[in-house]
Each structure stands twice: as structure tokens, then as C-alpha cells.
PDB file of C-alpha atoms in Angstrom:
ATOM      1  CA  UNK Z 186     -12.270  12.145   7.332  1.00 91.00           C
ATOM      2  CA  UNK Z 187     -12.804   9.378   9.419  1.00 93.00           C
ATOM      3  CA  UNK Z 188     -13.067   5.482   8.974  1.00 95.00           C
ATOM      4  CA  UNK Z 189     -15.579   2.499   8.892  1.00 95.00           C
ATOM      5  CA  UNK Z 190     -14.031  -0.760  10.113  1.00 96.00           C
ATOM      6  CA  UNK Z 191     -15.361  -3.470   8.005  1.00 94.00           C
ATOM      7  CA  UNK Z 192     -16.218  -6.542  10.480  1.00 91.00           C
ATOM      8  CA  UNK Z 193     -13.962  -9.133   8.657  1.00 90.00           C
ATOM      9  CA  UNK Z 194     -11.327  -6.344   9.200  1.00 92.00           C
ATOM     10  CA  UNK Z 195     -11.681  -5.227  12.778  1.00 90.00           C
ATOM     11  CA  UNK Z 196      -9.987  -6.050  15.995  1.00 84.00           C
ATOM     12  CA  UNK Z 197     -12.448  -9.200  16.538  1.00 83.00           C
ATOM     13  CA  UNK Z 198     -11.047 -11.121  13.276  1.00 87.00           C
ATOM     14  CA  UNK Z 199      -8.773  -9.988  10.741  1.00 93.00           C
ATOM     15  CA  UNK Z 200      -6.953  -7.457  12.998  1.00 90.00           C
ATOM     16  CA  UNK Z 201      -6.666  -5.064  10.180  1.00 94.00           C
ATOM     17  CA  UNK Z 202      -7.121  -2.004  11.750  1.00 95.00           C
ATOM     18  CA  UNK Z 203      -3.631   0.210  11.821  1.00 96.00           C
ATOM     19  CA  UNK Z 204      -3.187  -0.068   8.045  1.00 96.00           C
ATOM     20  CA  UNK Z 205      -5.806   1.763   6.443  1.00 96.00           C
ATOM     21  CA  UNK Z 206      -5.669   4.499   9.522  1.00 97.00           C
ATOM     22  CA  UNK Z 207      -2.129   4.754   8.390  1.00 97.00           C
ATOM     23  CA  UNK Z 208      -2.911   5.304   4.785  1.00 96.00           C
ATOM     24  CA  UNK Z 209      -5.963   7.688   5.370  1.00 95.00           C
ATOM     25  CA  UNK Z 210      -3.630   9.879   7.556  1.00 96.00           C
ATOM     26  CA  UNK Z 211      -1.201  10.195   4.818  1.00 97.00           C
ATOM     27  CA  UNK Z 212      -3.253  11.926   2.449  1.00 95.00           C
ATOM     28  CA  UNK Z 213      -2.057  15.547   1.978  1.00 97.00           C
ATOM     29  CA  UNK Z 214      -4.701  17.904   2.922  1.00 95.00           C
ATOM     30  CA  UNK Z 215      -7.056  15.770   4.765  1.00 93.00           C
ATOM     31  CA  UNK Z 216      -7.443  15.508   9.040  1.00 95.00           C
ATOM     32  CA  UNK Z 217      -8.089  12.031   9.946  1.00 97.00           C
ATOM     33  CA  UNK Z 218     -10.388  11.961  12.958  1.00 96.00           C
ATOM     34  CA  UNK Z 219     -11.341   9.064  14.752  1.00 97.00           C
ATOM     35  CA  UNK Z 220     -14.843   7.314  14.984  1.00 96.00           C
ATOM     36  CA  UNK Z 221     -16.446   6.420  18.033  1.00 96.00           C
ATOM     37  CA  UNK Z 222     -16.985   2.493  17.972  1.00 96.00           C
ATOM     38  CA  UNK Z 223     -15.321   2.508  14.164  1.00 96.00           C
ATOM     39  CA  UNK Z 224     -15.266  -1.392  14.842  1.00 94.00           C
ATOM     40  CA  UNK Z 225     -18.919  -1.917  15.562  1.00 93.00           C
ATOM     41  CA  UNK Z 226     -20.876  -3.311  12.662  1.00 93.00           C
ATOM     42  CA  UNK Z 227     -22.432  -1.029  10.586  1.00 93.00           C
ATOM     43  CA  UNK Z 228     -25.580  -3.143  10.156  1.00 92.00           C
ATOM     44  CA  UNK Z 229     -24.941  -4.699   6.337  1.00 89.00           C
ATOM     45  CA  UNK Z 230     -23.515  -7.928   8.043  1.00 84.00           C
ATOM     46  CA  UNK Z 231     -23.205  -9.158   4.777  1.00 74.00           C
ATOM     47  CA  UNK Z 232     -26.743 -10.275   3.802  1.00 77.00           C
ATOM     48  CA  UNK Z 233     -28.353  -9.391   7.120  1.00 81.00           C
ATOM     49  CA  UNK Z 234     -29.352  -5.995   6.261  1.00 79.00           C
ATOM     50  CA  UNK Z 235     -31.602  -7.791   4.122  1.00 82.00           C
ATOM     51  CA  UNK Z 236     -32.812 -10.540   5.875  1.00 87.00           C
ATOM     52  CA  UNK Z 237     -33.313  -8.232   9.393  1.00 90.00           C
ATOM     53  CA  UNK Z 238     -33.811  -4.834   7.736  1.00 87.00           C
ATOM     54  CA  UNK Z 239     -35.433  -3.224  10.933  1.00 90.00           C
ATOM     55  CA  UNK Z 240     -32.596  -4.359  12.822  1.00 92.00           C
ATOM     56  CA  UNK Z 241     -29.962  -3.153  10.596  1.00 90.00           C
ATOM     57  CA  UNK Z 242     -31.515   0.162  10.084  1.00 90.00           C
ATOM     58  CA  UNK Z 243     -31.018   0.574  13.704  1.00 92.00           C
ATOM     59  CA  UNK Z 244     -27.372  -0.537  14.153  1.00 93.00           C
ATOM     60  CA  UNK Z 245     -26.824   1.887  10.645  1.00 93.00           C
ATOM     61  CA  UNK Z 246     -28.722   4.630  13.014  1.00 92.00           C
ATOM     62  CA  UNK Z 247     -26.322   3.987  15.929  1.00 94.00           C
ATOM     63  CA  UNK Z 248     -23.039   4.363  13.476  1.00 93.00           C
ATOM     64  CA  UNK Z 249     -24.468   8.035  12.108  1.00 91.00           C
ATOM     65  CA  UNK Z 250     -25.230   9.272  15.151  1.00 92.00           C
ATOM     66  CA  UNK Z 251     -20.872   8.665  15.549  1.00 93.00           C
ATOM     67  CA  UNK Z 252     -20.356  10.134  12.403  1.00 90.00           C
ATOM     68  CA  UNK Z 253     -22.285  13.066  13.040  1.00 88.00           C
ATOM     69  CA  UNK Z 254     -20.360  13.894  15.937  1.00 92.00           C
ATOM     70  CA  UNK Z 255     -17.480  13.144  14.963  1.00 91.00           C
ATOM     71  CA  UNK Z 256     -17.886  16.014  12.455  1.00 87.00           C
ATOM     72  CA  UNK Z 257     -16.084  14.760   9.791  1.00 87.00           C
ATOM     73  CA  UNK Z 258     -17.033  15.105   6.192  1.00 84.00           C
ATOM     74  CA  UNK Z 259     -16.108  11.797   4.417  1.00 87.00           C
ATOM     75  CA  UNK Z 260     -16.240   8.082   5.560  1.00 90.00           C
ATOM     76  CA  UNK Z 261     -14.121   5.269   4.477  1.00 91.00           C
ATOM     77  CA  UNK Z 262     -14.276   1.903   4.363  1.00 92.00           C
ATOM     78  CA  UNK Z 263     -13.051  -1.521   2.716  1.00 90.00           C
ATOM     79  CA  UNK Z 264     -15.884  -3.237   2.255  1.00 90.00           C
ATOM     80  CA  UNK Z 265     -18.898  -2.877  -0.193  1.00 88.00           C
ATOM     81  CA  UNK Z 266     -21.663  -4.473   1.639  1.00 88.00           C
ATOM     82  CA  UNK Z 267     -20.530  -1.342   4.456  1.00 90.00           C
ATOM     83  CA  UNK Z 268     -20.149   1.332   1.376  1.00 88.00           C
ATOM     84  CA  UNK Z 269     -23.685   0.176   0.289  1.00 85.00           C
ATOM     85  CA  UNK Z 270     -25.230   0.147   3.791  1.00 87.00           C
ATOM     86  CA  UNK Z 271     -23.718   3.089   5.046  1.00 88.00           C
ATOM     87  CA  UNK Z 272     -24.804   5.109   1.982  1.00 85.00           C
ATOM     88  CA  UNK Z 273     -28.210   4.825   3.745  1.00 81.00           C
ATOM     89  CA  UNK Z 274     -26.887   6.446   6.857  1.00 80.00           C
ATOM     90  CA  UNK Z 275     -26.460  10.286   6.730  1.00 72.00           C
ATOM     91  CA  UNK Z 276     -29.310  12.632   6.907  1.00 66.00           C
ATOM     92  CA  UNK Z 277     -27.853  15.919   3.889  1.00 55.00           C
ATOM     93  CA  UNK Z 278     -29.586  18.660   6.065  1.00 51.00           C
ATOM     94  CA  UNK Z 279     -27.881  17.947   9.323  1.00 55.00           C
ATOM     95  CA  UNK Z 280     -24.759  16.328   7.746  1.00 55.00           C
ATOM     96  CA  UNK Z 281     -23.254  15.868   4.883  1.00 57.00           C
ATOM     97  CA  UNK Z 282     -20.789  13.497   4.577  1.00 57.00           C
ATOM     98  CA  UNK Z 283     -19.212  11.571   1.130  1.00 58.00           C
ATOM     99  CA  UNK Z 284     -18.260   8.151   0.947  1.00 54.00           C
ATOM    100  CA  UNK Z 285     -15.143   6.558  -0.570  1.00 53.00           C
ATOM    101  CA  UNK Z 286     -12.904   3.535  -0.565  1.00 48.00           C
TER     102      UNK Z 286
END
């Protein structure tokens, strides 16, 4: 497992970052491994994956490529605008990877 830090969570505003690492850690059963550049943006940006689509698809691109070698199997996050964006992201044949909250 590993974990998406929404932008109004990360380091650069809300400074929510230890908490939900904390809680993801504490799950019985799971290994919490940590992504490369978890606080970069994922690409949703709220609306802007709409708006810049090309541009978000790339950022997205950028995030899987951490996730995919970070090996890990499921990806949290907090925020829906990520959940929906990231669902975009993995590629089933070279990774599969859930999503969850």
C-alpha cells in the first residue's frame, strides 16, 4: 500500500501529511511503502484535469510511473477529484493496483 497526498493536504498547505501515513501503517496485514514524490499533484487540480486534459494526463503519467515502482498494490488518498483522476492512471497488464480512501 502506499499513499496519494492530496494537494490541499500536502507539505505546501495543509501540512497534513503524518496522519493518514500513521493510520495506513496501522492496518493489520498491510506494508505501507512509501511513494516517490507522494506530494506532487496528481494532475486533477481540482477542475484542471478538465480544463488542461493533455497536461494532466501527463502529470497523472508521471505519478504511475511512482506507483509502478514502488510496487505496491493499492493507493490511497483523501481526496475525490485525486480518487477520480488517479483511477485513470494504472495500466492492469503491467500493474495492478486498487484504489481506496
Amino acid at each position: 500500500m502506499t499513499y496519494h497526498d492530496p494537494c490541499h493536504l500536502s507539505s505546501r498547505f495543509a501540512k497534513v501529511t503524518a496522519q493518514p501515513r500513521a493510520l495506513l501503517k496501522a492496518i493489520p496485514g498491510l506494508t505501507y511503502k512509501e511513494l516517490p514524490e507522494a506530494d506532487w499533484c496528481c494532475g486533477a487540480a481540482g477542475s484542471y484535469t478538465f480544463l488542461h486534459h493533455g497536461e494532466a494526463t501527463g502529470v497523472l503519467d508521471r505519478k504511475m510511473g511512482n506507483v509502478g515502482r514502488n510496487g505496491a498494490t493499492i493507493l490511497a488518498t483523501e481526496c475525490p477529484a485525486c480518487m477520480m483522476h488517479l483511477a485513470y492512471g494504472p495500466d492492469e497488464e503491467t500493474f495492478p493496483c486498487r484504489y481506496g480512501t
